[in-house]
Amino acid sequence: MLYEPKFYKCSKCEAIFEVITPHCCDELLCCGEYVELIKANEGHGLEDKHIPVVKREGDNLTVCVGRVLHPMSKEHNIVWVEVKSKYFEQRVTLKKGDDPIAMFQVPEKVPVTVFAYCNIHGLWKISA
Ligand SMILES: [Fe+2]
């Protein structure tokens, strides 16, 4: 990955913004207020249900969110999963009620960072 992407969230409408260039002024507005920078979690005791588990078979990359699959209820769910490398970015938006599993096509030797966003517990990531 060339740089760590930055994610922001509007505290009013809960919109998520991803900055895709490294030179960001960090002063983004939504609903009349500055949006908050979201830091990706890698631990904190909730990792069993949030850290993406990555399985690669050739160019097929499967992401299961959580060693114990994360809930996908109306109130608490994984909203999206994103795979990012130095060369590309792919995102799958998940539906409530589905399993928190997403599949991607990624050349097998390309290192990636995988992000998963929980509507309650925020952003999680792992490198694979
Ligand atoms: Fe969660």
PDB file of C-alpha atoms and ligand atoms in Angstrom:
ATOM      1  CA  MET A   1       0.000   0.000   0.000  1.00  0.00           C
ATOM      2  CA  LEU A   2       1.414   3.395  -0.919  1.00  0.00           C
ATOM      3  CA  TYR A   3      -0.109   5.110   2.081  1.00  0.00           C
ATOM      4  CA  GLU A   4      -2.581   4.379   4.833  1.00  0.00           C
ATOM      5  CA  PRO A   5      -6.025   5.565   3.705  1.00  0.00           C
ATOM      6  CA  LYS A   6      -7.937   7.897   5.987  1.00  0.00           C
ATOM      7  CA  PHE A   7     -11.563   7.298   6.858  1.00  0.00           C
ATOM      8  CA  TYR A   8     -13.856   9.946   8.342  1.00  0.00           C
ATOM      9  CA  LYS A   9     -17.373   9.785   9.775  1.00  0.00           C
ATOM     10  CA  CYS A  10     -20.058  12.425  10.112  1.00  0.00           C
ATOM     11  CA  SER A  11     -21.411  12.319  13.665  1.00  0.00           C
ATOM     12  CA  LYS A  12     -24.827  13.578  12.488  1.00  0.00           C
ATOM     13  CA  CYS A  13     -25.727  11.579   9.362  1.00  0.00           C
ATOM     14  CA  GLU A  14     -23.117   8.784   9.915  1.00  0.00           C
ATOM     15  CA  ALA A  15     -21.803   9.077   6.336  1.00  0.00           C
ATOM     16  CA  ILE A  16     -18.339   7.572   5.870  1.00  0.00           C
ATOM     17  CA  PHE A  17     -15.704   9.305   3.742  1.00  0.00           C
ATOM     18  CA  GLU A  18     -12.492   7.736   2.493  1.00  0.00           C
ATOM     19  CA  VAL A  19      -9.672  10.001   1.412  1.00  0.00           C
ATOM     20  CA  ILE A  20      -7.867   8.432  -1.523  1.00  0.00           C
ATOM     21  CA  THR A  21      -4.938  10.841  -1.695  1.00  0.00           C
ATOM     22  CA  PRO A  22      -2.296  11.275   1.015  1.00  0.00           C
ATOM     23  CA  HIS A  23      -2.480  15.059   1.010  1.00  0.00           C
ATOM     24  CA  CYS A  24      -5.689  15.775   2.916  1.00  0.00           C
ATOM     25  CA  CYS A  25      -6.290  18.926   4.918  1.00  0.00           C
ATOM     26  CA  ASP A  26      -8.301  16.969   7.559  1.00  0.00           C
ATOM     27  CA  GLU A  27     -10.954  19.682   7.501  1.00  0.00           C
ATOM     28  CA  LEU A  28     -13.851  17.997   5.740  1.00  0.00           C
ATOM     29  CA  LEU A  29     -17.376  19.241   6.378  1.00  0.00           C
ATOM     30  CA  CYS A  30     -20.662  17.302   6.453  1.00  0.00           C
ATOM     31  CA  CYS A  31     -23.986  18.431   7.939  1.00  0.00           C
ATOM     32  CA  GLY A  32     -22.321  21.755   8.766  1.00  0.00           C
ATOM     33  CA  GLU A  33     -19.619  20.232  11.016  1.00  0.00           C
ATOM     34  CA  TYR A  34     -16.145  18.779  10.656  1.00  0.00           C
ATOM     35  CA  VAL A  35     -16.171  15.023  10.190  1.00  0.00           C
ATOM     36  CA  GLU A  36     -14.250  12.831  12.640  1.00  0.00           C
ATOM     37  CA  LEU A  37     -11.167  10.828  11.685  1.00  0.00           C
ATOM     38  CA  ILE A  38     -11.779   7.095  12.251  1.00  0.00           C
ATOM     39  CA  LYS A  39      -8.800   5.044  13.390  1.00  0.00           C
ATOM     40  CA  ALA A  40      -8.778   1.384  12.389  1.00  0.00           C
ATOM     41  CA  ASN A  41      -8.811  -1.036  15.333  1.00  0.00           C
ATOM     42  CA  GLU A  42      -6.608  -4.081  15.518  1.00  0.00           C
ATOM     43  CA  GLY A  43      -7.481  -5.319  19.008  1.00  0.00           C
ATOM     44  CA  HIS A  44      -9.261  -4.069  22.176  1.00  0.00           C
ATOM     45  CA  GLY A  45     -10.955  -7.354  23.123  1.00  0.00           C
ATOM     46  CA  LEU A  46     -13.642  -7.224  20.435  1.00  0.00           C
ATOM     47  CA  GLU A  47     -11.362  -8.696  17.783  1.00  0.00           C
ATOM     48  CA  ASP A  48     -12.928 -12.189  17.713  1.00  0.00           C
ATOM     49  CA  LYS A  49     -16.001 -10.764  15.953  1.00  0.00           C
ATOM     50  CA  HIS A  50     -14.385  -7.914  14.032  1.00  0.00           C
ATOM     51  CA  ILE A  51     -10.893  -8.631  12.743  1.00  0.00           C
ATOM     52  CA  PRO A  52     -11.203  -9.811   9.128  1.00  0.00           C
ATOM     53  CA  VAL A  53     -10.075 -13.398   8.545  1.00  0.00           C
ATOM     54  CA  VAL A  54      -8.524 -13.700   5.090  1.00  0.00           C
ATOM     55  CA  LYS A  55      -8.346 -16.905   3.048  1.00  0.00           C
ATOM     56  CA  ARG A  56      -6.518 -16.936  -0.287  1.00  0.00           C
ATOM     57  CA  GLU A  57      -6.804 -19.655  -2.950  1.00  0.00           C
ATOM     58  CA  GLY A  58      -5.003 -18.572  -6.108  1.00  0.00           C
ATOM     59  CA  ASP A  59      -6.535 -15.242  -7.146  1.00  0.00           C
ATOM     60  CA  ASN A  60      -9.636 -15.789  -4.987  1.00  0.00           C
ATOM     61  CA  LEU A  61      -9.546 -13.897  -1.716  1.00  0.00           C
ATOM     62  CA  THR A  62     -12.333 -14.516   0.782  1.00  0.00           C
ATOM     63  CA  VAL A  63     -12.867 -12.318   3.835  1.00  0.00           C
ATOM     64  CA  CYS A  64     -14.887 -13.548   6.803  1.00  0.00           C
ATOM     65  CA  VAL A  65     -15.451 -10.813   9.352  1.00  0.00           C
ATOM     66  CA  GLY A  66     -14.539 -12.315  12.677  1.00  0.00           C
ATOM     67  CA  ARG A  67     -13.135 -15.649  13.775  1.00  0.00           C
ATOM     68  CA  VAL A  68     -16.622 -15.911  15.253  1.00  0.00           C
ATOM     69  CA  LEU A  69     -18.825 -14.445  12.500  1.00  0.00           C
ATOM     70  CA  HIS A  70     -19.994 -10.930  13.303  1.00  0.00           C
ATOM     71  CA  PRO A  71     -23.782 -10.395  13.755  1.00  0.00           C
ATOM     72  CA  MET A  72     -25.651  -9.041  10.727  1.00  0.00           C
ATOM     73  CA  SER A  73     -28.837  -7.780  12.398  1.00  0.00           C
ATOM     74  CA  LYS A  74     -30.632  -4.534  11.620  1.00  0.00           C
ATOM     75  CA  GLU A  75     -29.162  -2.947  14.737  1.00  0.00           C
ATOM     76  CA  HIS A  76     -25.598  -4.298  14.561  1.00  0.00           C
ATOM     77  CA  ASN A  77     -23.895  -5.263  11.331  1.00  0.00           C
ATOM     78  CA  ILE A  78     -20.845  -5.095   9.102  1.00  0.00           C
ATOM     79  CA  VAL A  79     -21.608  -2.428   6.534  1.00  0.00           C
ATOM     80  CA  TRP A  80     -18.737  -3.020   4.114  1.00  0.00           C
ATOM     81  CA  VAL A  81     -15.466  -4.823   3.558  1.00  0.00           C
ATOM     82  CA  GLU A  82     -12.645  -3.264   1.581  1.00  0.00           C
ATOM     83  CA  VAL A  83      -9.465  -4.755   0.140  1.00  0.00           C
ATOM     84  CA  LYS A  84      -6.706  -2.306  -0.669  1.00  0.00           C
ATOM     85  CA  SER A  85      -3.311  -2.795  -2.240  1.00  0.00           C
ATOM     86  CA  LYS A  86      -0.663  -0.598  -3.778  1.00  0.00           C
ATOM     87  CA  TYR A  87      -2.398  -1.040  -7.139  1.00  0.00           C
ATOM     88  CA  PHE A  88      -6.146  -1.216  -6.534  1.00  0.00           C
ATOM     89  CA  GLU A  89      -9.034  -0.992  -4.124  1.00  0.00           C
ATOM     90  CA  GLN A  90     -12.181  -3.139  -4.024  1.00  0.00           C
ATOM     91  CA  ARG A  91     -15.173  -2.790  -1.710  1.00  0.00           C
ATOM     92  CA  VAL A  92     -18.204  -4.995  -1.084  1.00  0.00           C
ATOM     93  CA  THR A  93     -21.262  -3.565   0.656  1.00  0.00           C
ATOM     94  CA  LEU A  94     -22.997  -6.203   2.767  1.00  0.00           C
ATOM     95  CA  LYS A  95     -26.718  -6.618   3.385  1.00  0.00           C
ATOM     96  CA  LYS A  96     -28.271  -7.110   6.805  1.00  0.00           C
ATOM     97  CA  GLY A  97     -29.163 -10.759   7.347  1.00  0.00           C
ATOM     98  CA  ASP A  98     -26.386 -12.078   5.085  1.00  0.00           C
ATOM     99  CA  ASP A  99     -23.223 -13.669   6.439  1.00  0.00           C
ATOM    100  CA  PRO A 100     -20.401 -11.121   6.899  1.00  0.00           C
ATOM    101  CA  ILE A 101     -18.391 -12.720   4.111  1.00  0.00           C
ATOM    102  CA  ALA A 102     -17.072 -11.026   0.968  1.00  0.00           C
ATOM    103  CA  MET A 103     -15.184 -12.409  -2.022  1.00  0.00           C
ATOM    104  CA  PHE A 104     -12.628 -10.612  -4.148  1.00  0.00           C
ATOM    105  CA  GLN A 105     -10.365 -11.325  -7.125  1.00  0.00           C
ATOM    106  CA  VAL A 106      -6.804 -10.423  -6.167  1.00  0.00           C
ATOM    107  CA  PRO A 107      -3.544 -11.606  -7.755  1.00  0.00           C
ATOM    108  CA  GLU A 108      -2.222 -14.182  -5.313  1.00  0.00           C
ATOM    109  CA  LYS A 109       1.125 -12.607  -4.486  1.00  0.00           C
ATOM    110  CA  VAL A 110      -0.120  -9.038  -4.055  1.00  0.00           C
ATOM    111  CA  PRO A 111      -0.107  -7.981  -0.389  1.00  0.00           C
ATOM    112  CA  VAL A 112      -3.327  -6.311   0.769  1.00  0.00           C
ATOM    113  CA  THR A 113      -4.814  -4.545   3.739  1.00  0.00           C
ATOM    114  CA  VAL A 114      -8.374  -5.566   4.519  1.00  0.00           C
ATOM    115  CA  PHE A 115     -10.776  -3.194   6.277  1.00  0.00           C
ATOM    116  CA  ALA A 116     -14.184  -4.043   7.762  1.00  0.00           C
ATOM    117  CA  TYR A 117     -16.621  -1.443   9.058  1.00  0.00           C
ATOM    118  CA  CYS A 118     -19.078  -2.261  11.886  1.00  0.00           C
ATOM    119  CA  ASN A 119     -21.915   0.230  12.346  1.00  0.00           C
ATOM    120  CA  ILE A 120     -21.396   0.158  16.143  1.00  0.00           C
ATOM    121  CA  HIS A 121     -17.751  -0.764  16.754  1.00  0.00           C
ATOM    122  CA  GLY A 122     -16.158   1.101  13.867  1.00  0.00           C
ATOM    123  CA  LEU A 123     -13.286   0.265  11.556  1.00  0.00           C
ATOM    124  CA  TRP A 124     -11.098  -2.854  11.769  1.00  0.00           C
ATOM    125  CA  LYS A 125      -8.169  -3.958   9.672  1.00  0.00           C
ATOM    126  CA  ILE A 126      -5.610  -6.642   9.029  1.00  0.00           C
ATOM    127  CA  SER A 127      -2.788  -7.084   6.513  1.00  0.00           C
ATOM    128  CA  ALA A 128      -2.643 -10.274   4.467  1.00  0.00           C
TER     129      ALA A 128
HETATM  130 FE    FE B   1     -19.627  -4.939  15.922  1.00  0.00          FE
END
